[in-house]
Amino acid sequence: MRRVHVTLLVGLGLTGVLVLDHVQSQPLNPFTAPPVLALGSGMAPTGAHCAAPAPGQ
Amino acid sequence: MSTASDITTSEPTAPGVMSRASMLVCVAAIVLVVALFAGPRYGLLLLIGLGFGLALEGFRFGFTGPWRRMILARDPSGLIAQLVCIGIVAMAAFPLLAANGAELKGAHAPIGMAMIGGAFVFGACMQLVLGCGSGTLINAGSGNAVGAVALPFFAIGSFAGAYHLSWWTSLGSLPMMTLSGTDGLMVTLAGLVALAGLAFLLRAKGTFHMPARYVGAIVVLAGLAILHLVVAGQPWGVVYGLGLWVAKGVVAVGGDLSGSTFWAAPANAAQVEASLLTDITSLTDLGLIGGAALVAWWRAGLASPAGKLPARAWLAVIVAGLVLGYSSRLAFGCNIGAFFSGIGTGSAHGWVWFVAAFAGSWAGIRLRPYLGLEARR
């Protein structure tokens, strides 16, 4: 097995994840998407981060 | 037995101009599609992730290798490059956070028993698979079989760690401690200089050097990390997205996440229902893998053999991948979310994470020969 096969398998796996996600998730709506930049948007940051404390902590 | 006539030895050739141009068009088209269908911020985040992948693989820069070289050869070059990079990010992030606290947030987390233990275990496991949070993604993208095998288990571990996070943090945590403003920045920079100075003093003779690729990595990674903060409103992170992929899979097969305080929390439950293309860390993770694959292909580096390991080594990789993911959630981040972004945005937990993970790395390096991952010295 060569590295190209490994990369192709990884790509295939990720494609599967994205297809599954597309089927089961809420449809995308670019018109409700946040502004390009958070800085200057006037909106509170909403994204999840691995450093975020456990809920209720 | 092979003979000279049946061996075909051909040097791997780099892709031609047309192939490269076509690939760049494909990548640009993917970014454009995400921007059009999900929103421009998400397209830009995918592009930033690609940049991280290009920089880390292109400059052959990482976190695990430099720590290994510091421990084994007392070569502090890569570690000092990491600290310089964090310092540059801090110089931009501290004023940005101070002036725009309503729009931007840091990678701030509390120090606790589970956090310290998680960081130690993460440090050990990252030496077992020779890949940290970002490193596992980069390795998987560039065709490294160990990284590719570790990645799905890393994701499963990340999901499980998040599932149990509230229980672990209930074991005991200090209040959140953050450095902010000018004073906080000065303390952070002084800490980075002190740590770099200590690493320099501990160096073996003739080991320290700062090649151009390190300088390039420092500049590009710092620039991308600052851009990430400005675009996403939060610093660069890795492991949340991996756990989210598994959470979605669990829901897809009828699983119920309501038993987890973490995954049932409104913000996380909403993200499980939303598209991955609207999740910040998922987009940069996908970009990391894609960027690394692009560089490896560009350099004709995908033609080499994937490598072979004994069965017990593969078992160790699977277990280490699981534990990497699980422990990174308890530690409130990996080398990126806790060490790089935590220190860079003033979280005290980033400093504690580094000490614990570095000690864990020392232990992990000594474990490798016993698990069949390298020859005994």
Coordinates of C-alpha atoms in Angstrom, one line a residue:
Chain A
M1 CA 0.0 0.0 0.0
R2 CA 1.3 3.4 -0.9
R3 CA 0.6 6.8 0.7
V4 CA -1.7 7.8 -2.1
H5 CA -4.0 4.9 -1.2
V6 CA -4.1 6.1 2.4
T7 CA -4.9 9.6 1.4
L8 CA -7.6 8.4 -1.0
L9 CA -9.2 6.3 1.8
V10 CA -9.1 9.3 4.1
G11 CA -10.8 11.4 1.4
L12 CA -13.4 8.7 0.8
G13 CA -14.2 8.5 4.5
L14 CA -14.5 12.3 4.8
T15 CA -16.7 12.4 1.7
G16 CA -18.9 9.8 3.4
V17 CA -19.1 11.9 6.6
L18 CA -20.1 15.0 4.5
V19 CA -22.8 13.0 2.5
L20 CA -24.3 11.6 5.7
D21 CA -24.2 15.1 7.2
H22 CA -25.9 16.6 4.2
V23 CA -28.7 13.9 4.4
Q24 CA -29.5 14.3 8.0
S25 CA -28.7 17.9 8.8
Q26 CA -30.9 21.0 8.4
P27 CA -30.5 22.5 5.0
L28 CA -28.0 25.2 4.4
N29 CA -29.2 28.7 4.1
P30 CA -26.6 31.3 3.1
F31 CA -29.1 34.1 3.7
T32 CA -29.1 33.5 7.4
A33 CA -25.3 33.0 7.6
P34 CA -23.3 35.4 9.9
P35 CA -21.3 38.2 8.4
V36 CA -17.9 37.3 6.9
L37 CA -16.0 38.7 9.8
A38 CA -16.9 38.3 13.5
L39 CA -14.8 41.4 14.2
G40 CA -17.0 44.4 13.7
S41 CA -20.2 42.4 13.3
G42 CA -21.7 43.5 16.5
M43 CA -22.7 39.9 17.2
A44 CA -21.6 37.7 20.1
P45 CA -19.4 34.8 19.2
T46 CA -21.4 31.6 19.0
G47 CA -19.1 28.9 17.7
A48 CA -18.2 25.9 19.8
H49 CA -14.6 25.5 20.9
C50 CA -12.7 22.7 22.6
A51 CA -11.7 25.0 25.4
A52 CA -15.3 25.9 26.3
P53 CA -16.1 24.8 29.8
A54 CA -18.7 22.1 30.4
P55 CA -22.3 23.3 30.3
G56 CA -23.3 24.7 33.7
Q57 CA -19.7 25.1 34.9
Chain B
M1 CA 12.9 -13.5 -5.2
S2 CA 13.0 -10.5 -7.4
T3 CA 15.5 -10.0 -10.1
A4 CA 16.8 -6.9 -11.8
S5 CA 14.5 -7.4 -14.7
D6 CA 11.3 -7.5 -12.7
I7 CA 12.0 -4.5 -10.5
T8 CA 10.7 -1.3 -11.9
T9 CA 12.3 1.6 -10.1
S10 CA 10.9 4.9 -11.2
E11 CA 11.4 8.1 -9.3
P12 CA 8.0 9.6 -8.4
T13 CA 7.4 12.5 -10.6
A14 CA 5.8 15.7 -9.5
P15 CA 2.5 16.6 -11.2
G16 CA 2.7 18.7 -14.3
V17 CA 1.7 22.4 -14.6
M18 CA -1.7 21.4 -16.0
S19 CA -2.4 18.9 -13.3
R20 CA -1.5 21.5 -10.6
A21 CA -3.5 24.2 -12.2
S22 CA -6.5 21.9 -12.5
M23 CA -6.1 20.9 -8.8
L24 CA -6.0 24.5 -7.7
V25 CA -9.2 25.3 -9.7
C26 CA -10.9 22.3 -8.0
V27 CA -9.9 23.5 -4.6
A28 CA -11.0 27.1 -5.3
A29 CA -14.3 25.7 -6.6
I30 CA -14.9 23.7 -3.4
V31 CA -14.2 26.8 -1.3
L32 CA -16.5 28.8 -3.5
V33 CA -19.3 26.3 -3.3
V34 CA -19.1 26.3 0.5
A35 CA -19.1 30.1 0.5
L36 CA -22.2 30.2 -1.8
F37 CA -24.2 27.5 -0.1
A38 CA -23.3 27.9 3.5
G39 CA -22.1 31.5 3.7
P40 CA -19.0 33.5 3.0
R41 CA -17.6 33.2 6.5
Y42 CA -17.7 29.4 6.2
G43 CA -15.9 29.5 2.9
L44 CA -13.3 31.7 4.3
L45 CA -12.8 29.4 7.3
L46 CA -12.3 26.4 5.0
L47 CA -9.7 28.5 3.2
I48 CA -8.0 29.3 6.4
G49 CA -8.0 25.6 7.3
L50 CA -6.4 24.8 4.0
G51 CA -3.8 27.5 4.8
F52 CA -3.0 25.8 8.1
G53 CA -2.6 22.5 6.3
L54 CA -0.4 23.9 3.6
A55 CA 1.8 25.7 6.1
L56 CA 2.2 22.8 8.5
E57 CA 2.9 20.2 5.8
G58 CA 4.6 22.6 3.5
F59 CA 7.1 23.9 6.1
R60 CA 7.2 20.4 7.8
F61 CA 6.3 22.1 11.0
G62 CA 4.5 20.5 13.9
F63 CA 4.3 20.1 17.7
T64 CA 5.1 16.5 18.5
G65 CA 8.4 16.2 16.6
P66 CA 10.0 19.4 18.2
W67 CA 9.0 18.2 21.7
R68 CA 10.5 14.8 20.9
R69 CA 13.7 16.4 19.7
M70 CA 13.8 18.6 22.8
I71 CA 13.4 15.6 25.1
L72 CA 15.7 13.2 23.3
A73 CA 18.3 15.4 21.7
R74 CA 17.9 18.6 23.8
D75 CA 17.3 20.4 20.5
P76 CA 15.1 23.4 21.4
S77 CA 14.7 24.8 17.9
G78 CA 11.2 23.7 17.1
L79 CA 9.9 24.4 20.6
I80 CA 11.3 27.9 20.5
A81 CA 9.7 28.4 17.1
Q82 CA 6.3 27.4 18.6
L83 CA 6.7 29.8 21.5
V84 CA 7.7 32.7 19.1
C85 CA 4.6 31.9 17.0
I86 CA 2.4 32.0 20.1
G87 CA 3.9 35.3 21.2
I88 CA 3.1 36.9 17.8
V89 CA -0.5 35.7 18.1
A90 CA -0.7 37.0 21.6
M91 CA 0.5 40.4 20.6
A92 CA -2.5 40.7 18.2
A93 CA -5.1 38.7 20.2
F94 CA -4.8 40.5 23.5
P95 CA -5.6 43.9 22.2
L96 CA -8.3 42.5 19.9
L97 CA -10.0 40.7 22.8
A98 CA -9.7 43.7 25.1
A99 CA -11.3 46.1 22.6
N100 CA -13.9 43.7 21.1
G101 CA -14.9 41.5 24.0
A102 CA -18.5 41.4 22.8
E103 CA -17.6 40.0 19.4
L104 CA -14.5 37.8 20.1
K105 CA -13.7 35.3 22.7
G106 CA -10.5 33.5 23.8
A107 CA -9.7 29.8 24.4
H108 CA -10.4 30.2 28.1
A109 CA -10.9 27.2 30.3
P110 CA -10.6 26.3 34.0
I111 CA -7.7 24.4 35.5
G112 CA -8.7 21.2 37.2
M113 CA -7.7 17.7 38.2
A114 CA -9.2 16.1 35.0
M115 CA -7.7 18.9 32.9
I116 CA -4.2 18.3 34.2
G117 CA -4.5 14.5 34.0
G118 CA -6.0 14.8 30.5
A119 CA -3.1 16.9 29.3
F120 CA -0.6 14.5 30.7
V121 CA -2.2 11.5 29.0
F122 CA -2.6 13.5 25.7
G123 CA 1.1 14.3 25.8
A124 CA 2.0 10.6 26.2
C125 CA -0.3 9.5 23.4
M126 CA 0.8 12.2 21.0
Q127 CA 4.3 10.7 21.2
L128 CA 2.9 7.2 20.6
V129 CA 1.2 8.1 17.3
L130 CA 3.7 10.9 16.6
G131 CA 0.8 13.2 16.0
C132 CA -1.0 15.7 18.2
G133 CA -4.4 17.3 17.4
S134 CA -3.3 19.1 14.2
G135 CA -0.6 16.5 13.6
T136 CA -3.0 13.6 13.3
L137 CA -5.0 15.4 10.7
I138 CA -1.9 16.5 8.8
N139 CA -0.5 12.9 8.9
A140 CA -3.8 11.4 7.7
G141 CA -4.0 13.9 4.9
S142 CA -0.5 13.3 3.7
G143 CA -0.9 9.5 3.5
N144 CA 0.6 8.5 6.8
A145 CA -1.1 5.2 7.7
V146 CA -0.6 5.7 11.5
G147 CA -2.4 9.1 11.3
A148 CA -5.1 7.7 9.1
V149 CA -5.8 4.8 11.5
A150 CA -5.6 7.0 14.6
L151 CA -8.0 9.7 13.2
P152 CA -11.4 7.9 13.4
F153 CA -10.5 6.7 16.9
F154 CA -9.4 10.2 17.8
A155 CA -12.8 11.4 16.7
I156 CA -14.6 8.7 18.7
G157 CA -12.5 9.5 21.8
S158 CA -13.3 13.2 21.4
F159 CA -17.0 12.4 21.3
A160 CA -16.9 10.2 24.3
G161 CA -14.7 12.6 26.3
A162 CA -17.2 15.4 25.6
Y163 CA -20.1 13.1 26.6
H164 CA -18.5 12.6 30.0
L165 CA -17.0 16.1 30.4
S166 CA -19.3 17.3 33.1
W167 CA -18.5 14.3 35.3
W168 CA -14.8 14.8 35.0
T169 CA -14.9 18.5 35.7
S170 CA -17.0 17.8 38.8
L171 CA -13.9 16.2 40.3
G172 CA -12.6 19.6 41.0
S173 CA -11.7 22.8 39.1
L174 CA -10.4 26.2 40.0
P175 CA -12.2 29.3 38.9
M176 CA -11.4 30.4 35.4
M177 CA -8.1 32.4 35.4
T178 CA -7.3 34.6 32.4
L179 CA -4.7 37.2 31.6
S180 CA -6.0 40.2 29.7
G181 CA -5.1 43.7 28.7
T182 CA -1.6 45.1 28.5
D183 CA -0.5 43.7 31.9
G184 CA -1.8 40.2 30.8
L185 CA 0.1 40.5 27.5
M186 CA 3.3 41.5 29.3
V187 CA 3.0 38.5 31.7
T188 CA 2.3 36.2 28.8
L189 CA 5.3 37.4 26.7
A190 CA 7.5 37.3 29.7
G191 CA 6.4 33.7 30.3
L192 CA 7.1 32.7 26.7
V193 CA 10.5 34.4 26.8
A194 CA 11.4 32.7 30.1
L195 CA 10.3 29.3 28.7
A196 CA 12.2 29.8 25.5
G197 CA 15.3 30.9 27.5
L198 CA 15.1 27.8 29.6
A199 CA 14.8 25.6 26.6
F200 CA 17.8 27.4 25.1
L201 CA 19.9 27.0 28.2
L202 CA 19.1 23.2 28.3
R203 CA 20.2 22.7 24.7
A204 CA 22.9 20.3 23.7
K205 CA 25.9 21.9 22.0
G206 CA 25.3 22.7 18.3
T207 CA 21.6 21.8 18.2
F208 CA 20.0 25.2 18.0
H209 CA 19.2 26.4 14.6
M210 CA 16.3 28.4 13.1
P211 CA 16.0 27.3 9.4
A212 CA 14.0 29.4 6.9
R213 CA 11.1 26.9 7.0
Y214 CA 10.6 27.5 10.7
V215 CA 10.6 31.2 10.1
G216 CA 8.1 30.8 7.3
A217 CA 5.9 28.6 9.5
I218 CA 6.0 31.1 12.4
V219 CA 4.9 33.9 10.1
V220 CA 2.2 32.1 8.2
L221 CA 0.7 30.2 11.1
A222 CA 0.6 33.3 13.3
G223 CA -1.0 35.3 10.5
L224 CA -3.6 32.6 9.9
A225 CA -4.3 32.2 13.6
I226 CA -5.0 35.9 14.0
L227 CA -7.2 35.9 10.9
H228 CA -9.1 32.9 12.3
L229 CA -9.8 34.9 15.5
V230 CA -11.0 37.9 13.4
V231 CA -13.2 35.8 11.1
A232 CA -14.6 33.2 13.5
G233 CA -14.7 35.3 16.7
Q234 CA -12.8 32.6 18.5
P235 CA -9.3 31.1 18.3
W236 CA -8.2 28.1 16.3
G237 CA -9.2 24.8 17.7
V238 CA -9.3 21.2 16.5
V239 CA -11.0 18.5 18.7
Y240 CA -14.5 19.8 19.0
G241 CA -15.2 19.3 15.3
L242 CA -13.9 15.7 15.4
G243 CA -16.3 14.8 18.3
L244 CA -19.1 16.5 16.5
W245 CA -18.7 14.2 13.4
V246 CA -19.2 11.2 15.7
A247 CA -22.1 12.8 17.5
K248 CA -23.8 13.2 14.1
G249 CA -23.1 9.6 13.3
V250 CA -24.6 8.5 16.6
V251 CA -27.8 10.5 15.9
A252 CA -27.9 9.1 12.3
V253 CA -28.1 5.5 13.6
G254 CA -30.8 6.4 16.1
G255 CA -28.7 7.2 19.1
D256 CA -29.9 9.4 21.9
L257 CA -27.6 12.2 23.2
S258 CA -30.0 13.5 25.8
G259 CA -28.1 11.6 28.5
S260 CA -25.1 13.8 28.1
T261 CA -25.0 17.2 29.7
F262 CA -22.5 18.3 27.1
W263 CA -24.2 17.1 23.9
A264 CA -27.7 17.9 25.2
A265 CA -26.7 21.5 25.9
P266 CA -28.7 23.8 23.6
A267 CA -25.7 25.2 21.7
N268 CA -24.2 21.7 21.1
A269 CA -27.5 20.1 20.3
A270 CA -28.1 22.8 17.7
Q271 CA -24.7 22.2 16.2
V272 CA -25.5 18.4 15.9
E273 CA -28.6 19.3 13.9
A274 CA -26.8 21.9 11.8
S275 CA -24.6 21.2 8.8
L276 CA -20.9 20.5 9.4
L277 CA -20.3 23.2 6.9
T278 CA -21.4 25.7 9.5
D279 CA -19.1 24.4 12.3
I280 CA -15.9 26.4 12.7
T281 CA -13.6 23.6 13.8
S282 CA -15.0 21.1 11.4
L283 CA -14.2 23.4 8.5
T284 CA -10.7 24.1 9.6
D285 CA -10.1 20.4 10.3
L286 CA -11.3 19.5 6.8
G287 CA -9.0 22.3 5.5
L288 CA -6.0 20.9 7.5
I289 CA -6.4 17.5 6.0
G290 CA -7.0 18.8 2.5
G291 CA -4.1 21.2 2.7
A292 CA -1.7 18.5 3.8
A293 CA -2.9 16.2 1.0
L294 CA -2.4 18.9 -1.5
V295 CA 1.2 19.6 -0.4
A296 CA 2.0 15.9 -0.4
W297 CA 0.5 15.4 -3.9
W298 CA 2.3 18.6 -5.2
R299 CA 5.7 17.2 -4.0
A300 CA 5.0 13.8 -5.4
G301 CA 5.2 12.5 -1.8
L302 CA 2.2 10.2 -2.1
A303 CA 4.1 7.6 -4.1
S304 CA 6.2 6.2 -1.3
P305 CA 5.1 3.1 0.7
A306 CA 2.7 3.6 3.6
G307 CA 4.9 1.7 5.9
K308 CA 4.4 -1.5 8.0
L309 CA 4.1 -2.1 11.7
P310 CA 3.6 -5.2 13.8
A311 CA 0.0 -6.0 15.0
R312 CA 0.6 -4.8 18.5
A313 CA 1.8 -1.5 17.2
W314 CA -1.5 -1.0 15.3
L315 CA -3.4 -1.9 18.4
A316 CA -1.4 0.7 20.3
V317 CA -2.2 3.3 17.6
I318 CA -5.9 2.6 17.9
V319 CA -5.9 2.8 21.7
A320 CA -3.7 5.9 21.6
G321 CA -6.0 7.5 19.1
L322 CA -9.0 6.9 21.3
V323 CA -7.2 8.2 24.4
L324 CA -5.9 11.2 22.5
G325 CA -9.4 12.2 21.6
Y326 CA -10.9 11.5 25.1
S327 CA -8.1 13.2 27.0
S328 CA -8.1 16.3 24.8
R329 CA -11.7 16.9 25.8
L330 CA -10.9 16.6 29.5
A331 CA -7.8 18.9 29.0
F332 CA -10.0 21.5 27.3
G333 CA -8.1 21.3 24.1
C334 CA -5.1 19.8 22.4
N335 CA -1.8 21.4 21.4
I336 CA -3.8 23.8 19.3
G337 CA -6.9 24.6 21.4
A338 CA -5.2 24.6 24.8
F339 CA -1.5 25.3 24.2
F340 CA -1.3 27.4 21.1
S341 CA -4.7 29.3 21.4
G342 CA -5.0 29.1 25.2
I343 CA -1.7 30.8 25.9
G344 CA -2.1 33.0 22.9
T345 CA -5.4 34.4 24.2
G346 CA -4.5 34.6 27.9
S347 CA -5.9 31.4 29.5
A348 CA -3.9 30.1 32.5
H349 CA -5.0 26.6 31.6
G350 CA -2.8 26.8 28.5
W351 CA 0.3 27.1 30.6
V352 CA -0.7 24.2 32.9
W353 CA -1.6 22.2 29.8
F354 CA 1.9 22.6 28.4
V355 CA 3.7 21.5 31.6
A356 CA 1.4 18.4 32.0
A357 CA 1.6 17.5 28.3
F358 CA 5.3 17.9 28.1
A359 CA 5.7 15.6 31.1
G360 CA 3.4 13.2 29.4
S361 CA 5.5 13.4 26.2
W362 CA 8.5 12.3 28.2
A363 CA 6.6 9.2 29.4
G364 CA 5.2 8.5 25.9
I365 CA 8.6 8.6 24.3
R366 CA 9.8 6.0 26.8
L367 CA 6.8 3.8 26.1
R368 CA 7.2 3.6 22.4
P369 CA 9.8 0.8 22.2
Y370 CA 7.7 -1.4 24.5
L371 CA 4.7 -1.1 22.2
G372 CA 6.6 -2.1 19.1
L373 CA 6.5 1.5 17.7
E374 CA 10.3 1.7 17.5
A375 CA 13.4 -0.3 18.2
R376 CA 14.6 -0.5 21.8
R377 CA 17.7 1.7 22.4

